[in-house]
């Protein structure tokens, strides 16, 4: 048996990774360490709760003593580190929280892993999950490749860039067995509805205004979350130590075209007249420092590890819409309480 620590497993991407690893690797014990912030939700993992190879541990990666004790208790063989503050808008209103979790939290995990492994790194892996936002913003042309210079422009992306640098520094300085991946925008089930796609689905359902920032011309490269989890699996197991892999969907959309596609899909599903939901589109004040375009060149992971997205955007988006419509209770639960206060402040 191997013991694998997954941080942030109660969040959007983390919950898909926990489920995939439990299903695919009967020889793994999985420990999910999560603080359960507003974004972490144990309902995301209800289906695996009673699996004897799964342990949930509530805790804060910023708490150094707690992290050291956890590593001492469990003697992990590998770490997949996803825990983070992940929403750009929140980083604009509260940057310090992002430095604590994303930077201090990451160095606490690196130190605890190094101490517990006592500099004997054979068969060990520390895998840090990062974002394409560290590369900055593209113009109309070009793609982010693994050695595109870092140019983060929001407190969120700066904190992720900082943690990436620390992870690389531990590889070069201490020989830590690290891997990093930088992925584009994910979509799919269990995503907190502060992010574009679930927020729009929720508002369309409720016939509320659809807040599009600026002119809606910013471009994002969308990837199905299950495909990101598959990429994390192949990198964790087969990626080279010390290397970075870019992960993307080769699937660029302007925000406005994407919102219109969602409106058409939802009108069909909800049996509304075509065009009804589009009338809800409302252009609102732009995000401060809003990055114009992200686009990933995922050639390296395809050529070296044989990974490619498994489904088209149209199919993935339709499945995603269906999931949110079927799981009304989930949406109700996560949008009660804290969400209301956040929403009023953000979109006032
Ligand atoms: P999320 O916000 O849905 O989940 C983050 C999880 O981390 C939550 O369960 C939360 O409770 C937990 N967490 C937060 N602070 C913590 C702390 N101090 N200690 C322990 N747990 C804590 O995020 P996500 O969208 O699933 O993103 C996961 C990771 O993937 C992040 O590192 C993010 O930067 C990266 N990423 C996300 C995307 C995307 O499109 N969502 C794309 C590329 C990379
Ligand atoms: O690129 C990867 C990143 O993708 C991840 O690292 C982040 O964790 C994740 O949150 C995501 O960041 P974005 O800022 O791109 O995602 P978000 O869903 O917040 O916004 C997508 C686009 O939609 C962006 O251009 C801003 C715009 N937007 C967003 C919201 C919430 C709107 O126009 N209106 C909105 O209400």
Coordinates of C-alpha atoms and ligand atoms in Angstrom, one line a residue:
X1 CA 0.0 0.0 0.0
X2 CA 1.0 3.6 -0.6
X3 CA -0.2 6.6 1.3
X4 CA -1.0 9.7 -0.8
X5 CA -1.8 13.1 0.6
X6 CA -4.2 15.2 -1.6
X7 CA -4.6 18.7 -0.3
X8 CA -7.7 20.7 -1.2
X9 CA -9.6 17.5 -2.0
X10 CA -12.9 18.9 -0.9
X11 CA -12.7 21.6 -3.6
X12 CA -13.7 21.5 -7.3
X13 CA -10.7 19.9 -9.0
X14 CA -9.4 18.1 -5.8
X15 CA -12.7 16.1 -5.4
X16 CA -12.4 14.8 -9.0
X17 CA -8.7 13.8 -8.3
X18 CA -9.6 12.0 -5.0
X19 CA -12.4 10.1 -6.7
X20 CA -10.1 9.1 -9.7
X21 CA -7.2 8.0 -7.5
X22 CA -9.5 5.9 -5.3
X23 CA -11.1 4.2 -8.3
X24 CA -8.0 3.6 -10.2
X25 CA -5.4 2.6 -7.6
X26 CA -6.7 0.0 -5.1
X27 CA -3.1 0.0 -3.6
X28 CA -3.5 3.6 -2.5
X29 CA -4.7 5.0 0.9
X30 CA -5.8 8.6 0.2
X31 CA -5.7 11.3 2.9
X32 CA -7.6 14.4 1.9
X33 CA -6.4 17.5 3.9
X34 CA -8.8 20.4 3.5
X35 CA -9.6 23.4 5.6
X36 CA -13.2 23.5 4.3
X37 CA -13.2 27.1 3.4
X38 CA -16.3 28.5 1.6
X39 CA -15.0 26.6 -1.5
X40 CA -14.5 23.2 0.2
X41 CA -17.5 21.0 0.5
X42 CA -17.6 17.4 1.8
X43 CA -20.8 16.8 -0.2
X44 CA -18.5 16.8 -3.2
X45 CA -17.1 13.4 -2.0
X46 CA -20.2 11.8 -0.4
X47 CA -19.9 8.8 -2.7
X48 CA -16.4 7.9 -1.4
X49 CA -16.9 8.8 2.3
X50 CA -17.2 5.2 3.5
X51 CA -14.4 3.8 1.4
X52 CA -11.9 2.3 3.9
X53 CA -9.0 3.6 1.9
X54 CA -10.2 7.2 2.2
X55 CA -9.5 9.5 5.2
X56 CA -10.6 13.1 5.5
X57 CA -8.6 15.4 7.7
X58 CA -9.8 18.9 8.4
X59 CA -6.9 21.3 8.8
X60 CA -5.1 24.5 7.6
X61 CA -1.9 24.2 5.5
X62 CA -0.9 27.6 7.0
X63 CA -0.7 26.0 10.4
X64 CA 3.0 24.8 10.4
X65 CA 2.8 22.6 13.5
X66 CA -0.4 20.9 12.3
X67 CA 1.2 20.1 8.9
X68 CA 4.4 18.7 10.5
X69 CA 2.3 16.5 12.8
X70 CA 0.2 15.2 9.9
X71 CA 3.3 14.1 7.9
X72 CA 4.8 12.5 11.0
X73 CA 1.6 10.6 11.7
X74 CA 1.0 9.3 8.1
X75 CA 4.5 9.0 6.5
X76 CA 3.2 9.9 3.0
X77 CA 4.7 8.4 -0.1
X78 CA 3.4 11.2 -2.3
X79 CA 1.7 14.5 -2.3
X80 CA -0.7 16.1 -4.8
X81 CA -1.1 19.7 -3.7
X82 CA -4.2 21.5 -4.8
X83 CA -5.3 23.4 -1.8
X84 CA -5.4 27.1 -2.6
X85 CA -7.4 30.3 -2.6
X86 CA -8.4 30.1 -6.3
X87 CA -10.7 33.0 -7.2
X88 CA -9.1 36.0 -8.9
X89 CA -11.9 38.5 -7.8
X90 CA -11.5 37.5 -4.2
X91 CA -7.7 38.0 -4.5
X92 CA -8.4 41.6 -5.6
X93 CA -10.4 42.3 -2.5
X94 CA -8.3 40.3 -0.1
X95 CA -4.8 39.6 -1.4
X96 CA -3.2 38.7 2.0
X97 CA -5.3 35.6 2.4
X98 CA -3.9 34.4 -0.9
X99 CA -0.3 34.9 0.2
X100 CA -1.0 33.0 3.4
X101 CA -2.6 29.9 1.8
X102 CA -0.9 29.8 -1.5
X103 CA 2.7 30.8 -0.5
X104 CA 3.1 30.0 3.2
X105 CA 0.8 27.0 2.9
X106 CA 3.0 25.6 0.1
X107 CA 6.3 26.1 1.9
X108 CA 4.9 24.5 5.0
X109 CA 4.0 21.4 2.9
X110 CA 7.4 21.4 1.2
X111 CA 9.2 21.6 4.6
X112 CA 7.1 18.9 6.2
X113 CA 7.6 16.6 3.2
X114 CA 11.3 17.1 3.2
X115 CA 11.6 16.5 7.0
X116 CA 9.5 13.5 6.9
X117 CA 11.4 12.0 4.0
X118 CA 14.7 12.8 5.7
X119 CA 16.2 13.8 2.4
X120 CA 15.7 10.2 1.2
X121 CA 13.5 10.9 -1.8
X122 CA 13.5 7.5 -3.5
X123 CA 10.0 6.7 -4.9
X124 CA 8.6 9.9 -3.4
X125 CA 6.8 12.7 -5.4
X126 CA 5.7 16.2 -4.4
X127 CA 3.3 17.4 -7.2
X128 CA 2.2 21.0 -7.2
X129 CA -0.9 22.0 -9.1
X130 CA -0.7 25.4 -10.7
X131 CA -2.3 27.6 -13.3
X132 CA -1.7 29.1 -16.7
X133 CA -2.3 32.6 -15.2
X134 CA 1.3 32.7 -14.0
X135 CA 2.4 33.4 -17.6
X136 CA 0.4 36.6 -17.7
X137 CA -1.8 37.8 -20.6
X138 CA -1.5 37.0 -24.3
X139 CA -2.4 39.3 -27.3
X140 CA -4.3 37.9 -30.3
X141 CA -1.4 35.5 -31.2
X142 CA 0.7 32.9 -29.5
X143 CA 0.4 30.3 -26.8
X144 CA 1.9 29.7 -23.4
X145 CA 4.6 27.0 -23.5
X146 CA 6.4 25.6 -20.5
X147 CA 9.3 28.1 -20.6
X148 CA 7.2 31.2 -21.3
X149 CA 8.6 33.7 -18.8
X150 CA 6.4 34.3 -15.7
X151 CA 4.5 37.5 -15.7
X152 CA 1.7 37.2 -13.1
X153 CA -0.7 40.2 -13.0
X154 CA -3.2 39.5 -10.2
X155 CA -2.6 38.8 -6.5
X156 CA -3.9 35.3 -7.2
X157 CA -1.6 34.6 -10.1
X158 CA 1.3 36.2 -8.2
X159 CA 0.8 34.0 -5.2
X160 CA 0.6 30.9 -7.5
X161 CA 3.8 32.0 -9.3
X162 CA 5.5 32.5 -6.0
X163 CA 4.6 29.0 -4.9
X164 CA 5.8 27.5 -8.3
X165 CA 9.2 29.2 -7.8
X166 CA 9.5 27.8 -4.3
X167 CA 8.7 24.3 -5.5
X168 CA 11.3 24.6 -8.2
X169 CA 13.8 26.0 -5.7
X170 CA 13.3 22.9 -3.5
X171 CA 14.1 20.7 -6.5
X172 CA 17.4 22.6 -7.3
X173 CA 18.5 23.3 -3.7
X174 CA 17.5 20.1 -1.9
X175 CA 16.9 17.6 -4.7
X176 CA 13.2 17.3 -3.7
X177 CA 11.3 15.1 -6.2
X178 CA 8.9 17.7 -7.4
X179 CA 6.6 18.1 -10.5
X180 CA 4.5 21.1 -11.5
X181 CA 1.6 21.5 -13.9
X182 CA 0.0 24.7 -15.2
X183 CA -3.5 24.3 -16.4
X184 CA -6.1 26.4 -18.2
X185 CA -9.7 27.2 -17.0
X186 CA -11.6 24.1 -15.8
X187 CA -15.3 23.5 -16.1
X188 CA -17.5 20.7 -14.9
X189 CA -19.5 19.4 -11.9
X190 CA -19.0 20.6 -8.3
X191 CA -17.5 24.0 -9.2
X192 CA -18.3 26.8 -6.8
X193 CA -20.7 29.3 -8.5
X194 CA -18.4 32.3 -8.1
X195 CA -16.6 31.1 -11.3
X196 CA -18.0 32.1 -14.7
X197 CA -19.7 28.9 -15.9
X198 CA -21.6 27.8 -12.7
X199 CA -22.4 31.4 -11.9
X200 CA -24.0 31.9 -15.3
X201 CA -25.9 28.5 -15.0
X202 CA -27.2 29.5 -11.6
X203 CA -28.3 32.9 -12.7
X204 CA -29.9 31.7 -16.0
X205 CA -31.9 29.2 -13.9
X206 CA -33.1 31.9 -11.6
X207 CA -33.6 34.5 -14.4
X208 CA -31.1 36.8 -12.7
X209 CA -28.9 39.3 -14.6
X210 CA -25.8 37.6 -16.2
X211 CA -22.9 39.9 -15.3
X212 CA -20.3 40.0 -18.1
X213 CA -17.2 42.0 -17.3
X214 CA -16.2 44.8 -19.6
X215 CA -17.1 44.0 -23.2
X216 CA -16.9 40.2 -22.8
X217 CA -14.1 39.9 -25.2
X218 CA -11.5 38.3 -22.9
X219 CA -10.6 34.8 -24.0
X220 CA -10.1 31.7 -21.9
X221 CA -9.1 28.1 -22.9
X222 CA -11.6 25.7 -21.3
X223 CA -10.9 22.1 -20.2
X224 CA -13.3 19.6 -18.7
X225 CA -12.3 19.0 -15.1
X226 CA -12.2 15.2 -15.5
X227 CA -9.6 15.6 -18.2
X228 CA -7.6 17.8 -15.9
X229 CA -7.8 15.0 -13.3
X230 CA -6.6 12.4 -15.9
X231 CA -3.7 14.7 -16.7
X232 CA -2.8 15.0 -13.0
X233 CA -2.9 11.2 -12.9
X234 CA -0.4 10.7 -15.8
X235 CA 1.9 13.5 -14.6
X236 CA 2.0 12.2 -11.0
X237 CA 2.8 8.7 -12.2
X238 CA 4.8 9.2 -15.4
X239 CA 6.0 12.8 -15.5
X240 CA 9.7 13.6 -15.1
X241 CA 11.0 15.0 -11.8
X242 CA 11.8 18.7 -11.8
X243 CA 9.7 19.2 -14.9
X244 CA 6.7 21.4 -15.7
X245 CA 3.8 20.3 -17.9
X246 CA 1.2 22.7 -19.4
X247 CA -2.3 21.3 -19.6
X248 CA -5.0 22.9 -21.8
X249 CA -8.2 22.2 -23.8
X250 CA -7.1 23.8 -27.1
X251 CA -10.6 25.4 -26.8
X252 CA -10.6 29.2 -26.8
X253 CA -13.8 31.2 -26.2
X254 CA -14.5 34.8 -25.7
X255 CA -16.6 35.2 -22.5
X256 CA -19.5 36.7 -24.4
X257 CA -19.7 33.8 -26.9
X258 CA -19.5 31.3 -24.1
X259 CA -22.3 33.0 -22.1
X260 CA -24.5 33.0 -25.3
X261 CA -23.8 29.3 -25.9
X262 CA -24.8 28.6 -22.2
X263 CA -28.0 30.7 -22.7
X264 CA -28.9 28.6 -25.8
X265 CA -28.1 25.3 -24.1
X266 CA -30.2 26.3 -21.0
X267 CA -33.1 27.6 -23.0
X268 CA -33.3 24.2 -24.7
X269 CA -33.0 22.2 -21.4
X270 CA -35.4 24.4 -19.6
X271 CA -37.8 24.5 -22.5
X272 CA -37.7 28.3 -22.7
X273 CA -38.1 30.2 -25.9
X274 CA -34.8 30.5 -27.7
X275 CA -33.3 33.9 -27.0
X276 CA -35.1 34.4 -23.7
X277 CA -32.0 33.9 -21.5
X278 CA -29.7 36.0 -23.7
X279 CA -31.9 39.0 -22.7
X280 CA -30.5 38.6 -19.1
X281 CA -26.9 39.5 -20.3
X282 CA -25.7 42.6 -18.5
X283 CA -22.4 44.2 -19.1
X284 CA -20.8 45.3 -15.8
X285 CA -17.6 47.1 -14.6
X286 CA -14.5 45.2 -15.8
X287 CA -12.3 43.2 -13.4
X288 CA -9.3 45.3 -12.3
X289 CA -6.2 44.3 -14.4
X290 CA -8.3 41.8 -16.3
X291 CA -6.0 39.5 -18.3
X292 CA -7.0 39.5 -22.0
X293 CA -6.3 36.0 -23.3
X294 CA -5.0 32.7 -22.0
X295 CA -4.1 29.9 -24.4
X296 CA -2.1 26.8 -23.6
X297 CA 0.2 24.8 -26.0
X298 CA -0.2 21.3 -24.6
X299 CA 2.2 19.6 -27.1
X300 CA 4.7 18.5 -24.4
X301 CA 2.2 16.5 -22.3
X302 CA 0.7 15.0 -25.5
X303 CA 4.1 13.9 -26.9
X304 CA 5.7 12.8 -23.7
X305 CA 2.8 11.3 -21.8
X306 CA 0.2 10.7 -24.4
X307 CA -2.5 12.8 -22.7
X308 CA -5.2 14.7 -24.7
X309 CA -8.6 16.0 -23.8
X310 CA -11.1 13.1 -24.1
X311 CA -14.3 15.0 -25.0
X312 CA -15.4 18.0 -27.0
X313 CA -16.5 21.2 -25.3
X314 CA -20.0 20.9 -26.6
X315 CA -20.5 17.5 -25.0
X316 CA -18.7 18.5 -21.8
X317 CA -20.7 21.7 -21.4
X318 CA -24.0 19.9 -22.0
X319 CA -23.2 17.3 -19.4
X320 CA -22.1 20.1 -17.0
X321 CA -25.4 22.0 -17.5
X322 CA -27.3 18.8 -16.9
X323 CA -25.4 18.1 -13.7
X324 CA -26.2 21.5 -12.2
X325 CA -29.8 21.2 -13.2
X326 CA -30.1 17.7 -11.6
X327 CA -28.2 18.7 -8.4
X328 CA -30.3 21.6 -7.3
X329 CA -29.7 20.7 -3.6
X330 CA -26.0 21.0 -4.1
X331 CA -26.4 24.4 -5.7
X332 CA -28.9 25.6 -3.0
X333 CA -26.5 24.5 -0.2
X334 CA -23.4 26.2 -1.5
X335 CA -25.2 29.4 -2.5
X336 CA -26.8 29.9 0.9
X337 CA -25.0 31.8 3.7
X338 CA -21.6 33.2 2.8
X339 CA -22.3 33.2 -1.0
X340 CA -25.1 35.8 -0.6
X341 CA -22.9 38.3 1.1
X342 CA -20.1 37.7 -1.4
X343 CA -22.4 38.1 -4.3
X344 CA -23.9 41.4 -3.1
X345 CA -20.5 42.9 -2.4
X346 CA -19.0 41.7 -5.8
X347 CA -21.9 42.7 -8.0
X348 CA -23.3 45.6 -6.2
Ligands
LIG1 P1 -11.3 25.5 -5.1 O1 -11.3 26.9 -4.6 O2 -12.6 24.8 -5.7 O3 -10.8 24.5 -4.0 C1 -9.8 24.8 -3.2 C2 -9.8 23.9 -2.0 O4 -8.7 24.2 -1.1 C3 -11.1 24.0 -1.1 O5 -11.6 22.7 -0.8 C4 -10.6 24.7 0.1 O6 -11.4 24.4 1.3 C5 -9.2 24.2 0.3 N1 -8.3 25.2 1.0 C6 -8.3 26.5 0.8 N2 -7.4 27.1 1.7 C7 -6.9 26.1 2.5 C8 -6.0 26.0 3.5 N3 -5.4 27.1 4.0 N4 -5.7 24.8 4.0 C9 -6.3 23.6 3.6 N5 -7.2 23.7 2.6 C10 -7.5 24.9 2.0 O7 -10.2 25.4 -6.2 P2 -10.0 24.6 -7.6 O8 -10.6 25.3 -8.7 O9 -10.4 23.2 -7.3 O10 -8.4 24.6 -7.8 C11 -7.6 23.7 -7.2 C12 -6.2 24.0 -7.6 O11 -6.0 24.0 -9.0 C13 -5.7 25.4 -7.1 O12 -4.4 25.2 -6.7 C14 -5.8 26.2 -8.3 O13 -4.8 27.3 -8.3 C15 -5.5 25.2 -9.4 N6 -6.1 25.5 -10.7 C16 -7.4 25.8 -10.9 C17 -8.0 25.9 -12.1 C18 -9.4 26.2 -12.3 O14 -9.9 26.5 -13.4 N7 -10.3 26.1 -11.3 C19 -7.1 25.9 -13.2 C20 -5.8 25.7 -13.1 C21 -5.3 25.5 -11.8
LIG2 O1 -6.8 29.9 -16.1 C1 -6.9 29.1 -14.9 C2 -7.6 29.9 -13.9 O2 -9.0 29.9 -14.3 C3 -7.5 29.3 -12.5 O3 -6.2 29.3 -12.1 C4 -8.4 30.0 -11.5 O4 -8.4 29.3 -10.2 C5 -9.8 30.0 -12.0 O5 -10.6 30.7 -11.2 C6 -9.9 30.6 -13.4 O6 -9.6 32.0 -13.4 P1 -10.5 33.0 -14.3 O7 -10.3 34.3 -13.7 O8 -10.1 32.9 -15.7 O9 -11.9 32.4 -14.1 P2 -13.4 33.0 -13.8 O10 -14.4 31.9 -13.9 O11 -13.4 33.9 -12.6 O12 -13.6 34.0 -15.0 C7 -13.5 33.5 -16.4 C8 -13.7 34.8 -17.3 O13 -15.0 35.3 -17.1 C9 -12.8 35.9 -16.9 O14 -12.3 36.6 -18.1 C10 -13.6 36.9 -16.1 C11 -15.0 36.6 -16.7 N1 -16.1 36.8 -15.7 C12 -16.1 36.1 -14.6 C13 -17.1 36.2 -13.6 C14 -17.1 35.5 -12.3 C15 -17.2 37.6 -16.1 O15 -17.3 38.2 -17.2 N2 -18.2 37.7 -15.2 C16 -18.2 37.1 -14.0 O16 -19.2 37.3 -13.2

